[in-house]
Coordinates of C-alpha atoms and ligand atoms in Angstrom, one line a residue:
M1 CA 0.0 0.0 0.0
I2 CA 2.6 2.5 1.1
R3 CA 4.7 1.7 -2.0
T4 CA 1.7 2.2 -4.3
V5 CA 1.0 5.6 -2.7
K6 CA 4.6 6.8 -3.0
A7 CA 4.8 5.7 -6.6
A8 CA 1.6 7.6 -7.3
V9 CA 2.8 10.8 -5.7
L10 CA 6.3 10.7 -7.4
A11 CA 4.7 10.1 -10.8
I12 CA 3.4 13.7 -10.7
A13 CA 6.4 15.7 -11.3
P14 CA 7.4 15.4 -15.0
L15 CA 4.1 15.6 -16.7
A16 CA 2.5 18.5 -18.5
I17 CA -0.6 20.2 -17.2
S18 CA -3.7 19.4 -19.0
T19 CA -6.5 22.0 -18.4
S20 CA -9.3 20.0 -20.0
S21 CA -10.9 16.9 -18.7
S22 CA -14.0 14.8 -19.3
K23 CA -14.0 13.6 -15.7
R24 CA -15.1 16.9 -14.1
G25 CA -18.5 17.5 -12.6
L26 CA -20.3 20.1 -10.6
C27 CA -20.9 19.7 -6.9
Y28 CA -23.9 22.0 -6.9
V29 CA -24.3 24.4 -4.0
P30 CA -27.3 26.7 -4.7
S31 CA -27.3 30.4 -3.8
S32 CA -30.6 31.8 -2.8
K33 CA -29.1 35.3 -3.0
Y34 CA -27.6 35.0 -6.4
P35 CA -29.5 32.4 -8.4
Q36 CA -28.0 33.7 -11.6
D37 CA -24.7 32.1 -10.5
D38 CA -26.2 28.7 -11.5
K39 CA -25.8 29.5 -15.2
I40 CA -22.1 30.1 -15.0
W41 CA -21.4 26.4 -14.9
T42 CA -23.4 25.6 -18.0
D43 CA -23.2 28.8 -20.1
T44 CA -19.5 29.5 -19.9
P45 CA -18.3 28.6 -23.5
G46 CA -16.4 25.4 -23.6
S47 CA -17.3 24.4 -20.1
D48 CA -15.8 21.0 -19.2
L49 CA -18.5 20.0 -16.7
S50 CA -20.2 16.8 -17.9
W51 CA -22.2 15.8 -14.8
Y52 CA -23.5 17.2 -11.6
Y53 CA -25.0 16.2 -8.2
N54 CA -26.9 18.3 -5.7
Y55 CA -27.2 15.9 -2.7
Q56 CA -30.7 15.1 -3.7
S57 CA -32.7 12.6 -5.7
E58 CA -34.2 15.0 -8.1
P59 CA -32.5 17.3 -10.6
S60 CA -32.1 21.0 -9.9
S61 CA -34.5 23.3 -11.8
S62 CA -31.7 25.3 -13.3
Y63 CA -30.2 22.3 -15.0
K64 CA -33.3 20.5 -16.3
N65 CA -32.3 21.1 -19.9
S66 CA -28.6 21.2 -19.5
D67 CA -26.0 18.9 -21.1
M68 CA -24.7 17.9 -17.7
E69 CA -25.8 14.5 -16.6
F70 CA -27.6 14.4 -13.3
V71 CA -26.4 12.0 -10.7
P72 CA -29.1 11.4 -8.0
M73 CA -28.1 10.9 -4.4
L74 CA -29.8 9.2 -1.5
W75 CA -28.4 11.6 1.1
G76 CA -29.4 10.0 4.4
A77 CA -31.8 7.6 6.1
S78 CA -33.9 7.6 9.3
D79 CA -35.7 4.9 11.2
S80 CA -39.0 6.6 10.5
D81 CA -38.6 6.3 6.7
T82 CA -41.4 4.5 4.9
G83 CA -41.6 3.2 1.3
T84 CA -38.9 3.6 -1.3
P85 CA -39.1 7.2 -2.4
F86 CA -35.5 7.4 -3.8
L87 CA -35.9 4.2 -5.8
D88 CA -39.3 5.4 -7.1
S89 CA -37.9 8.8 -8.1
V90 CA -35.0 7.4 -10.0
K91 CA -37.1 4.9 -11.8
A92 CA -39.6 7.6 -12.7
Q93 CA -36.7 9.8 -14.1
I94 CA -35.5 6.9 -16.2
N95 CA -38.9 6.1 -17.4
G96 CA -39.3 9.8 -18.3
G97 CA -36.2 9.6 -20.6
A98 CA -33.5 10.9 -18.3
N99 CA -30.1 9.4 -18.8
I100 CA -29.3 8.2 -15.3
S101 CA -26.1 6.2 -15.5
Y102 CA -25.0 6.5 -11.9
V103 CA -26.4 7.1 -8.4
L104 CA -24.6 8.1 -5.2
G105 CA -25.1 6.5 -1.7
F106 CA -25.3 8.3 1.6
N107 CA -23.4 11.6 2.2
E108 CA -20.9 11.3 5.1
P109 CA -22.9 8.8 7.0
D110 CA -20.1 8.5 9.5
G111 CA -20.3 12.3 10.2
T112 CA -22.7 14.0 12.5
A113 CA -25.2 16.7 11.6
A114 CA -22.8 19.3 13.2
T115 CA -20.3 18.8 10.4
G116 CA -22.8 18.2 7.6
G117 CA -22.9 14.4 7.9
S118 CA -26.0 12.3 7.6
A119 CA -25.2 10.2 10.7
V120 CA -26.7 7.0 9.4
P121 CA -25.9 3.9 11.5
A122 CA -24.3 1.2 9.3
E123 CA -27.1 -1.3 9.8
L124 CA -29.8 1.2 8.8
A125 CA -27.7 2.2 5.8
A126 CA -27.4 -1.4 4.7
S127 CA -31.1 -2.2 4.9
T128 CA -31.9 1.1 3.1
W129 CA -29.3 0.4 0.4
I130 CA -30.8 -3.1 -0.2
A131 CA -34.3 -1.6 -0.4
Q132 CA -33.7 1.5 -2.5
I133 CA -30.3 1.4 -4.2
E134 CA -29.4 -2.1 -5.1
P135 CA -32.5 -2.7 -7.2
L136 CA -31.3 0.0 -9.6
K137 CA -28.4 -2.3 -10.7
E138 CA -30.7 -4.4 -12.8
L139 CA -31.7 -1.2 -14.7
G140 CA -28.0 -0.8 -15.6
V141 CA -27.4 2.0 -13.2
K142 CA -23.9 2.1 -11.6
L143 CA -24.0 2.4 -7.9
G144 CA -21.8 4.7 -5.8
A145 CA -20.9 3.4 -2.3
P146 CA -21.6 5.6 0.7
A147 CA -19.3 8.7 0.7
V148 CA -17.7 8.6 4.1
T149 CA -15.6 11.5 5.5
G150 CA -11.8 11.4 5.1
A151 CA -11.4 10.6 8.8
P152 CA -10.1 7.2 9.9
N153 CA -13.5 6.2 11.2
G154 CA -14.8 6.4 7.7
F155 CA -13.0 3.1 7.0
T156 CA -14.6 1.6 10.1
W157 CA -18.0 2.7 9.1
L158 CA -17.6 1.2 5.6
Q159 CA -16.4 -2.1 7.0
D160 CA -19.5 -2.2 9.3
F161 CA -21.7 -1.3 6.4
F162 CA -20.4 -4.2 4.2
T163 CA -20.7 -6.6 7.1
A164 CA -24.3 -5.5 7.7
C165 CA -25.1 -5.9 4.0
D166 CA -24.0 -9.5 4.1
G167 CA -23.3 -9.6 0.4
G168 CA -26.4 -7.6 -0.6
C169 CA -24.7 -4.3 -1.5
T170 CA -22.6 -4.3 -4.6
P171 CA -21.4 -0.8 -5.3
D172 CA -19.5 -0.3 -8.6
F173 CA -17.5 2.8 -7.5
I174 CA -16.5 4.5 -4.3
P175 CA -16.8 8.2 -3.7
V176 CA -14.1 9.9 -1.7
H177 CA -14.1 13.2 0.3
W178 CA -10.9 14.9 1.2
Y179 CA -10.0 18.3 2.8
G180 CA -6.3 18.7 3.3
N181 CA -3.0 18.7 1.5
F182 CA -2.1 16.8 -1.6
E183 CA 0.2 14.2 0.0
G184 CA -2.5 13.4 2.5
M185 CA -5.1 13.0 -0.2
A186 CA -3.0 10.8 -2.5
S187 CA -2.3 8.6 0.5
H188 CA -5.9 8.5 1.4
V189 CA -7.1 7.6 -2.1
G190 CA -4.3 5.0 -2.3
Q191 CA -5.7 3.4 0.9
V192 CA -9.2 3.4 -0.4
M193 CA -8.1 1.8 -3.7
G194 CA -6.1 -0.8 -1.7
T195 CA -9.0 -1.6 0.6
Y196 CA -11.6 -1.8 -2.2
P197 CA -9.7 -2.9 -5.3
N198 CA -13.0 -3.9 -7.0
M199 CA -14.3 -0.4 -7.3
T200 CA -13.3 2.7 -9.3
V201 CA -13.1 6.0 -7.4
W202 CA -15.0 9.2 -7.7
V203 CA -13.6 12.2 -5.7
T204 CA -16.9 14.0 -5.0
E205 CA -15.7 16.7 -2.6
W206 CA -12.1 17.9 -2.2
G207 CA -10.2 21.0 -1.4
F208 CA -7.3 22.4 0.7
P209 CA -9.2 24.9 2.9
N210 CA -8.0 28.2 4.3
Q211 CA -4.6 28.4 2.4
K212 CA -3.0 31.3 0.7
L213 CA -4.1 31.8 -2.9
E214 CA -0.9 30.5 -4.5
A215 CA -0.8 27.4 -2.3
T216 CA -4.5 26.8 -3.1
Q217 CA -3.9 27.1 -6.9
E218 CA -0.8 24.8 -6.8
Y219 CA -2.9 22.2 -4.9
Y220 CA -5.7 22.5 -7.4
N221 CA -3.3 22.0 -10.3
M222 CA -1.5 19.0 -8.7
S223 CA -4.7 17.3 -7.7
S224 CA -6.7 17.8 -10.9
E225 CA -3.7 16.7 -13.0
W226 CA -3.3 13.6 -10.8
F227 CA -7.0 12.7 -11.1
D228 CA -6.9 13.1 -14.8
R229 CA -4.0 10.7 -15.0
M230 CA -5.3 8.0 -12.6
E231 CA -7.2 5.6 -14.8
N232 CA -9.3 4.4 -11.9
I233 CA -10.4 7.8 -10.7
T234 CA -13.1 8.3 -13.3
H235 CA -15.0 11.4 -11.9
Y236 CA -14.2 14.3 -9.7
S237 CA -16.0 17.4 -8.4
Y238 CA -14.3 20.2 -6.6
F239 CA -15.9 21.6 -3.5
G240 CA -16.1 25.3 -4.2
A241 CA -18.9 26.2 -6.6
F242 CA -19.9 29.3 -4.6
R243 CA -18.7 32.8 -4.0
S244 CA -15.6 33.5 -1.9
D245 CA -17.4 35.6 0.7
V246 CA -19.7 32.8 1.7
S247 CA -17.1 30.0 1.5
N248 CA -16.8 27.7 4.5
V249 CA -13.5 26.4 3.2
G250 CA -11.7 29.8 3.0
P251 CA -12.1 32.4 0.2
N252 CA -9.2 31.2 -1.9
S253 CA -10.9 27.7 -2.4
A254 CA -14.0 29.2 -4.0
L255 CA -14.6 29.0 -7.7
L256 CA -16.3 32.4 -7.8
T257 CA -15.2 35.7 -6.4
Q258 CA -17.3 37.7 -4.0
N259 CA -18.8 39.4 -7.2
G260 CA -19.7 36.2 -8.9
K261 CA -16.8 36.1 -11.4
L262 CA -14.8 32.9 -12.1
T263 CA -11.6 32.9 -10.1
D264 CA -8.5 31.4 -11.8
I265 CA -9.3 28.0 -10.3
G266 CA -12.9 28.4 -11.4
S267 CA -11.8 29.1 -15.0
W268 CA -9.2 26.3 -15.0
Y269 CA -11.8 23.9 -13.7
L270 CA -14.1 24.7 -16.7
G271 CA -11.1 24.2 -19.0
G272 CA -10.4 27.9 -19.6
A273 CA -7.5 30.4 -19.0
A274 CA -6.6 32.3 -15.9
M275 CA -9.0 35.2 -15.3
H276 CA -7.0 37.2 -12.7
N277 CA -10.2 37.7 -10.6
V278 CA -8.9 37.6 -7.1
P279 CA -11.3 36.1 -4.5
K280 CA -11.9 38.0 -1.3
G281 CA -13.6 36.9 1.9
D282 CA -16.0 38.7 4.1
S283 CA -14.4 39.5 7.4
V284 CA -17.6 39.3 9.4
R285 CA -18.6 36.1 7.8
M286 CA -15.2 34.6 8.1
A287 CA -15.2 35.2 11.8
R288 CA -18.6 33.6 12.1
F289 CA -17.5 30.6 10.0
A290 CA -14.2 30.1 11.8
G291 CA -13.7 26.6 13.3
W292 CA -15.0 24.7 10.3
S293 CA -18.6 25.5 10.8
L294 CA -21.2 25.2 8.1
V295 CA -22.7 26.8 5.1
V296 CA -26.4 26.4 5.5
L297 CA -28.1 26.0 2.2
A298 CA -31.4 27.4 1.0
T299 CA -32.5 23.8 0.6
G300 CA -31.9 23.1 4.2
V301 CA -29.1 20.6 3.4
Y302 CA -25.9 21.1 5.3
M303 CA -22.6 21.2 3.4
V304 CA -20.1 19.2 4.3
L305 CA -16.5 18.8 5.5
Ligands
LIG401 C1 -25.7 8.6 -20.9 O1 -24.6 8.9 -20.1 C2 -23.5 8.0 -20.3 C3 -22.5 8.3 -19.2 O2 -22.4 9.6 -18.7 C4 -23.0 8.3 -21.7 O3 -21.8 7.4 -21.9 C5 -24.0 7.9 -22.7 O4 -23.6 8.2 -24.0 C6 -25.3 8.7 -22.4 N1 -26.4 8.3 -23.3 C7 -27.2 9.1 -23.9 C8 -28.3 8.4 -24.7 O5 -27.0 10.3 -23.9
LIG402 C1 -16.6 -4.9 -3.7 O1 -16.1 -5.3 -2.4 C2 -17.0 -5.1 -1.3 C3 -16.2 -5.4 0.0 O2 -15.1 -6.1 -0.2 C4 -18.2 -6.1 -1.5 O3 -19.0 -6.1 -0.4 C5 -18.9 -5.5 -2.7 O4 -20.1 -6.2 -2.9 C6 -18.0 -5.6 -4.0 N1 -18.6 -5.0 -5.1 C7 -18.9 -5.7 -6.2 C8 -19.5 -4.9 -7.4 O5 -18.6 -6.8 -6.3
LIG403 C1 -8.4 -0.4 -11.8 O1 -9.5 -1.1 -11.2 C2 -9.7 -2.4 -11.8 C3 -11.0 -3.0 -11.1 O2 -12.0 -2.0 -11.1 C4 -8.5 -3.3 -11.4 O3 -8.7 -4.5 -12.0 C5 -7.2 -2.6 -11.9 O4 -6.1 -3.3 -11.5 C6 -7.1 -1.2 -11.4 N1 -6.0 -0.5 -12.1 C7 -5.1 0.2 -11.4 C8 -4.1 0.9 -12.2 O5 -5.2 0.3 -10.2
LIG404 C1 -1.6 26.2 -12.4 O1 -1.8 25.8 -13.7 C2 -2.0 26.9 -14.6 C3 -2.3 26.3 -16.0 O2 -3.4 25.5 -16.0 C4 -0.8 27.8 -14.6 O3 -1.0 28.9 -15.5 C5 -0.5 28.3 -13.2 O4 0.7 29.0 -13.2 C6 -0.4 27.1 -12.3 N1 -0.2 27.6 -10.9 C7 0.5 27.1 -10.0 C8 0.6 27.8 -8.7 O5 1.1 26.0 -10.1

């Protein structure tokens, strides 16, 4: 494992930067204050983004007619759930002609509500998966395993989940979340690949929060380049599709400035050139968000570290 990870990191250095990629998607964070920002991801000429998710089972109204493929998510589960609303919704979308190739399992089920997790016990996640997600396999939909946090207990949670599934959960790919430096991420992804060699990897949230602008850009360059080159990382979506003054991962991580313009990272992410729009934070807000607290979304879904 360690050898694999080192080799993967060392392989970075000599290769040229590619700014365009078919693996990129939008991790959609709606802004109730600036709904016009939604269009940036689809209307910027040459945008690379080919898919999106919004932490929910139904597509977002802004993207109903877009070229981005929607990836439904079953965000969480509770003991009081009845019926199979997620399964029914995805089937109805497919029957209505939507191209649903993939779905995503639970969002940070090992994390508590205080950090944006869905806090689903592994046994409940397993029974919910078997009832609502596994049946999609026979419709040809590829299944994304629960997306645990990057913390060590994420691995424990997944192990408990597969034990509780008792062979009844067969995800095709495994989503990864990571907030931290590049070496830590490469090592973490290496550990995921080593633990679950039968699944491809999607990096569905990642970033290096609260760094200086140049360090953030360097990190973005290294990680996106690495994802592009790793054959078994098939999809990735950066956590930052919001304005810098409302960012809970530091202003320099955001893909938009406080004025709603693409930052350099934002433009690179879409396959374009540097814009030289420098992101700024909001000093009041930054103080309020200090300590890794949350962005509360208009939808009532909490975003996620
Ligand atoms: C559906 O999406 C998949 C994967 O994103 C793509 O390969 C396929 O061409 C799409 N099919 C249609 C009919 O658009
Ligand atoms: C991949 O491995 C996990 C655990 O080792 C297993 O439970 C799961 O069903 C496997 N997925 C497939 C598609 O075989
Ligand atoms: C990629 O994943 C497949 C199984 O999904 C595995 O057989 C193959 O060895 C992996 N390739 C690399 C380079 O890890
Ligand atoms: C990041 O990559 C872009 C090209 O995509 C390049 O212009 C820029 O200088 C790089 N920045 C850093 C800090 O590596």
